[in-house]
Tab-separated table of C-alpha atoms in Angstrom:
chain	number	residue	atom	x	y	z
A	19	LYS	CA	123.361	72.693	101.106
A	20	ARG	CA	123.411	70.058	103.867
A	21	PRO	CA	122.641	66.353	104.277
A	22	THR	CA	118.999	65.479	104.779
A	23	SER	CA	118.058	64.390	108.279
A	24	ASN	CA	115.812	61.477	107.286
A	25	SER	CA	116.533	59.387	104.209
A	26	ILE	CA	113.086	57.767	104.078
A	27	ASP	CA	111.348	61.128	104.138
A	28	THR	CA	113.823	62.537	101.640
A	29	VAL	CA	113.138	60.075	98.835
A	30	SER	CA	109.367	60.435	99.189
A	31	ASP	CA	109.170	64.181	99.737
A	32	ARG	CA	108.028	66.284	96.783
A	33	ASP	CA	107.174	69.508	98.584
A	34	PHE	CA	109.717	71.340	96.440
A	35	VAL	CA	107.853	70.165	93.334
A	36	LEU	CA	104.577	71.459	94.767
A	37	ASP	CA	106.236	74.781	95.613
A	38	PHE	CA	107.415	75.131	92.024
A	39	LEU	CA	104.048	74.139	90.541
A	40	TYR	CA	102.254	76.546	92.876
A	41	SER	CA	104.539	79.392	91.790
A	42	VAL	CA	103.896	78.527	88.140
A	43	SER	CA	100.149	78.512	88.813
A	44	VAL	CA	100.209	81.908	90.510
A	45	CYS	CA	102.299	83.422	87.723
A	46	SER	CA	99.971	81.894	85.110
A	47	MET	CA	96.956	83.250	86.974
A	48	HIS	CA	98.337	86.799	86.832
A	49	ILE	CA	99.145	86.438	83.135
A	50	SER	CA	95.593	85.191	82.558
A	51	ARG	CA	94.087	88.153	84.413
A	52	ILE	CA	96.157	90.678	82.480
A	53	ALA	CA	95.311	88.909	79.218
A	54	GLU	CA	91.600	89.213	80.012
A	55	GLU	CA	92.094	92.896	80.843
A	56	LEU	CA	93.818	93.502	77.504
A	57	ILE	CA	91.122	91.590	75.605
A	58	ILE	CA	88.480	93.842	77.161
A	59	TRP	CA	90.528	96.988	76.548
A	60	ASN	CA	91.011	95.972	72.916
A	61	SER	CA	87.287	95.431	72.285
A	62	ASP	CA	85.323	98.022	70.302
A	63	GLY	CA	83.287	99.005	73.348
A	64	PHE	CA	86.394	100.117	75.238
A	65	ASN	CA	88.995	100.759	72.507
A	66	LEU	CA	91.686	101.576	75.072
A	67	ILE	CA	94.592	99.792	73.373
A	68	ASN	CA	95.668	98.913	69.862
A	69	LEU	CA	97.236	95.535	69.102
A	70	SER	CA	99.718	95.267	66.251
A	71	ASP	CA	98.991	92.913	63.353
A	72	LYS	CA	101.953	90.866	64.610
A	73	VAL	CA	99.983	89.626	67.621
A	74	VAL	CA	96.471	89.239	66.192
A	75	THR	CA	94.924	86.985	63.569
A	76	GLY	CA	92.426	87.724	60.836
A	77	SER	CA	88.918	86.393	60.440
A	78	SER	CA	88.062	83.751	57.852
A	79	ILE	CA	85.034	85.724	56.626
A	80	MET	CA	85.503	89.285	57.940
A	81	PRO	CA	88.663	90.925	56.534
A	82	GLN	CA	88.416	93.912	58.870
A	83	LYS	CA	88.331	91.800	62.030
A	84	LYS	CA	91.347	91.311	64.284
A	85	ASN	CA	91.188	88.441	66.740
A	86	PRO	CA	93.294	88.602	69.949
A	87	ASP	CA	94.018	84.878	69.687
A	88	LEU	CA	97.345	85.000	71.517
A	89	LEU	CA	95.757	86.751	74.487
A	90	GLU	CA	92.994	84.162	74.530
A	91	TYR	CA	95.678	81.452	74.433
A	92	LEU	CA	97.393	83.000	77.460
A	93	ARG	CA	94.105	83.356	79.300
A	94	GLY	CA	93.312	79.684	78.812
A	95	LYS	CA	96.733	78.238	79.619
A	96	VAL	CA	96.267	78.860	83.328
A	97	GLY	CA	94.027	75.772	83.283
A	98	SER	CA	97.022	73.601	82.363
A	99	SER	CA	99.076	75.065	85.210
A	100	TYR	CA	96.319	74.463	87.750
A	101	GLY	CA	95.823	70.951	86.375
A	102	ASN	CA	99.495	70.066	86.771
A	103	LEU	CA	99.494	71.291	90.372
A	104	PHE	CA	96.424	69.245	91.263
A	105	SER	CA	97.798	66.221	89.422
A	106	MET	CA	100.860	66.259	91.661
A	107	LEU	CA	98.791	66.838	94.797
A	108	THR	CA	96.616	63.870	93.862
A	109	ILE	CA	99.624	61.615	93.247
A	110	LEU	CA	101.060	62.471	96.668
A	111	LYS	CA	97.877	62.289	98.719
A	112	GLY	CA	97.869	58.522	99.286
A	113	LEU	CA	101.562	57.634	99.252
A	114	PRO	CA	103.209	56.172	102.363
A	115	LEU	CA	106.821	56.996	103.184
A	116	SER	CA	109.733	55.961	100.953
A	117	TYR	CA	109.920	55.863	97.161
A	118	PHE	CA	107.254	54.475	94.826
A	119	LYS	CA	106.892	54.403	91.057
A	120	ASP	CA	103.971	56.832	91.316
A	121	LEU	CA	106.578	59.581	91.736
A	122	GLN	CA	108.018	59.038	88.267
A	123	ASP	CA	105.315	61.309	86.876
A	124	ASP	CA	106.704	64.321	88.731
A	125	LYS	CA	109.362	64.911	86.032
A	126	GLU	CA	106.848	65.090	83.200
A	127	ILE	CA	104.616	67.441	85.199
A	128	VAL	CA	107.474	69.766	86.167
A	129	PHE	CA	109.010	69.934	82.693
A	130	LYS	CA	105.621	70.466	81.061
A	131	SER	CA	104.715	73.253	83.508
A	132	ASN	CA	108.079	74.931	83.045
A	133	ASP	CA	107.915	74.824	79.243
A	134	THR	CA	104.349	76.138	79.188
A	135	LEU	CA	105.152	79.064	81.482
A	136	VAL	CA	108.305	80.007	79.559
A	137	ASN	CA	106.342	80.023	76.295
A	138	CYS	CA	103.556	82.083	77.854
A	139	LEU	CA	106.032	84.658	79.162
A	140	LYS	CA	107.681	84.956	75.746
A	141	ILE	CA	104.306	85.455	74.059
A	142	PHE	CA	103.214	87.909	76.752
A	143	ASP	CA	106.393	89.943	76.285
A	144	GLU	CA	105.859	90.044	72.515
A	145	ILE	CA	102.259	91.222	72.948
A	146	LEU	CA	103.270	94.061	75.266
A	147	LYS	CA	105.982	95.171	72.844
A	148	ASN	CA	103.419	95.282	70.041
A	149	SER	CA	100.658	97.110	71.894
A	150	SER	CA	99.973	100.826	72.185
A	151	ALA	CA	97.625	102.861	74.353
A	152	ASN	CA	94.790	104.891	72.881
A	153	LYS	CA	95.495	107.880	75.134
A	154	LYS	CA	92.716	110.072	73.749
A	155	ARG	CA	90.103	107.401	74.441
A	156	MET	CA	91.524	106.727	77.913
A	157	LEU	CA	91.286	110.409	78.793
A	158	GLU	CA	87.749	110.553	77.432
A	159	LEU	CA	86.600	107.668	79.629
A	160	ALA	CA	88.512	108.934	82.656
A	161	ASN	CA	86.674	112.250	82.402
A	162	SER	CA	83.273	110.563	82.396
A	163	GLY	CA	81.176	109.396	85.317
A	164	TYR	CA	81.814	112.353	87.681
A	165	ILE	CA	85.037	110.704	88.785
A	166	THR	CA	86.336	113.870	90.517
A	167	ALA	CA	83.304	114.139	92.826
A	168	THR	CA	85.252	112.675	95.753
A	169	ASP	CA	87.951	115.301	95.180
A	170	LEU	CA	85.297	117.969	95.695
A	171	ALA	CA	84.228	116.402	98.989
A	172	ASP	CA	87.872	116.277	100.141
A	173	TYR	CA	88.330	119.908	99.059
A	174	LEU	CA	85.309	121.056	101.095
A	175	VAL	CA	86.577	119.247	104.193
A	176	LYS	CA	90.118	120.583	103.835
A	177	ASN	CA	89.432	124.163	102.744
A	178	HIS	CA	86.058	124.967	104.292
A	179	SER	CA	86.246	123.004	107.552
A	180	MET	CA	83.176	120.921	106.798
A	181	SER	CA	82.475	117.518	108.243
A	182	PHE	CA	82.719	114.823	105.610
A	183	ARG	CA	79.005	114.143	106.014
A	184	ILE	CA	78.097	117.716	105.045
A	185	ALA	CA	80.736	117.742	102.285
A	186	TYR	CA	79.263	114.494	100.956
A	187	GLN	CA	75.782	116.045	100.837
A	188	LYS	CA	77.063	119.176	99.082
A	189	THR	CA	78.958	117.041	96.559
A	190	ALA	CA	75.872	114.920	95.898
A	191	ALA	CA	73.941	118.125	95.198
A	192	VAL	CA	76.637	119.232	92.717
A	193	VAL	CA	76.495	115.876	90.925
A	194	ASN	CA	72.692	116.072	90.776
A	195	LEU	CA	72.975	119.563	89.290
A	196	ALA	CA	75.438	118.347	86.652
A	197	GLU	CA	73.165	115.430	85.762
A	198	LYS	CA	70.159	117.725	85.518
A	199	LYS	CA	72.012	120.130	83.218
A	200	LYS	CA	73.661	117.225	81.337
A	201	LYS	CA	77.121	118.603	82.028
A	202	LYS	CA	80.392	117.191	83.290
A	203	LEU	CA	81.583	118.508	86.647
A	204	ASN	CA	84.331	120.564	84.999
A	205	GLU	CA	81.707	122.201	82.771
A	206	LEU	CA	79.791	123.718	85.686
A	207	SER	CA	80.379	127.434	86.231
A	208	LEU	CA	81.406	128.981	89.534
A	209	GLU	CA	78.033	130.722	89.710
A	210	GLU	CA	76.247	127.380	89.439
A	211	LEU	CA	78.437	125.886	92.163
A	212	LYS	CA	77.866	128.856	94.476
A	213	LYS	CA	74.140	128.174	94.440
A	214	ILE	CA	74.961	125.018	96.380
A	215	GLU	CA	77.827	126.394	98.492
A	216	PRO	CA	78.166	130.225	98.557
A	217	LYS	CA	81.665	130.103	100.129
A	218	LEU	CA	83.246	128.589	97.021
A	219	ASN	CA	85.777	130.569	94.979
A	220	ASP	CA	87.801	130.085	91.781
A	221	ASP	CA	90.051	127.493	93.456
A	222	VAL	CA	87.279	124.915	93.382
A	223	LEU	CA	87.417	124.746	89.589
A	224	LYS	CA	90.897	123.182	89.808
A	225	VAL	CA	89.400	120.297	91.759
A	226	PHE	CA	87.602	119.039	88.658
A	227	ASP	CA	90.772	118.884	86.568
A	228	LEU	CA	91.583	115.214	86.036
A	229	LYS	CA	95.365	115.658	86.130
A	230	ASN	CA	95.133	117.562	89.408
A	231	SER	CA	92.967	114.779	90.796
A	232	ILE	CA	95.483	112.120	89.777
A	233	ASN	CA	98.480	114.037	91.115
A	234	SER	CA	96.789	114.734	94.446
A	235	LYS	CA	97.115	111.036	95.299
A	236	LYS	CA	100.704	111.380	96.526
A	237	SER	CA	100.785	108.858	99.356
A	238	TYR	CA	102.661	105.583	98.920
A	239	GLY	CA	100.835	103.461	96.364
A	240	GLY	CA	98.895	106.457	95.039
A	241	THR	CA	98.237	107.287	91.390
A	242	SER	CA	100.236	110.517	91.013
A	243	PHE	CA	102.500	110.728	87.981
A	244	ASP	CA	105.574	110.900	90.242
A	245	ASN	CA	104.535	107.733	92.072
A	246	ILE	CA	103.940	105.868	88.825
A	247	LYS	CA	107.331	106.964	87.457
A	248	LYS	CA	109.039	105.775	90.646
A	249	MET	CA	107.332	102.382	90.390
A	250	ILE	CA	108.362	102.027	86.741
A	251	MET	CA	111.979	102.866	87.594
A	252	LYS	CA	111.911	100.456	90.532
A	253	TYR	CA	110.780	97.513	88.408
A	254	LYS	CA	113.162	98.397	85.596
A	255	LYS	CA	116.045	98.192	88.075
A	256	GLN	CA	114.796	94.828	89.341
A	257	LYS	CA	114.818	93.533	85.773
C-alpha cells in the first residue's frame, strides 16, 4: 500500500506472521471447543445428535460402536496451531534488527498452519452436513431440572408486584413441592400452586411451558425463536 518507513525494521519484522498464526490458533480453538461439544452430545449419556456413518468409524471388536474419530482429530489439531504460534514467537524473541537465517522457518510454519486449518474447516463442514439433532431427546432434557423456575419468579414480580426476594422464596417453595411430589413444574395443578401463593390464577400454568419460556427471552441476544432465526439469516448473508 505504501513504502515502509524503515528498511531495517521491515526485513526483520514478522508481526504479520504472528497475526496470522494467532488468528489460526483462535479459529482452531473454537473448532476444538465445538468438536468437544459434539462428542459429548453424541455420547450415549446425552444422545442429543446423530452422526452419519460417513463421519464416524467402526470399532475393531464391537460392530455396533461408532467412533467420532474425525471430531477427535479436530479437537486435537488445535495443539498444532498453538505450537506453530509459539514456535514463531520463540524464533523472534532473541533476534536483533535486520534479516537473519532464523527467519527462513516462517514460511514452513505459515504454510503448515494454513494447510492444517483449511483441512480442519473442510472436515468440520462435512461433519455438520452429516449430523442431525435428536429433537425429542433435546426437548426431554430441556424439560428436566425445573428449568422454568426462574420464569415463575419473574412472573410473580411482574404480575403480582412482589419483590424478587419474596418471589424467589415462593418459587423455591414451589420447586420443593414438585420435588416432594416427584413431579415436574408443569405437572403441578393450580390448586397445589395456590397453597403456596393464593393469588395465582390459570395464567401461571403458561409460565411452565418450555416454548413460552424460550420465546419470552426477546431482548437482543436472547433465545427466542425469532432471535435465533434472525441470527441464522444474518450469518447466512455474511457467507
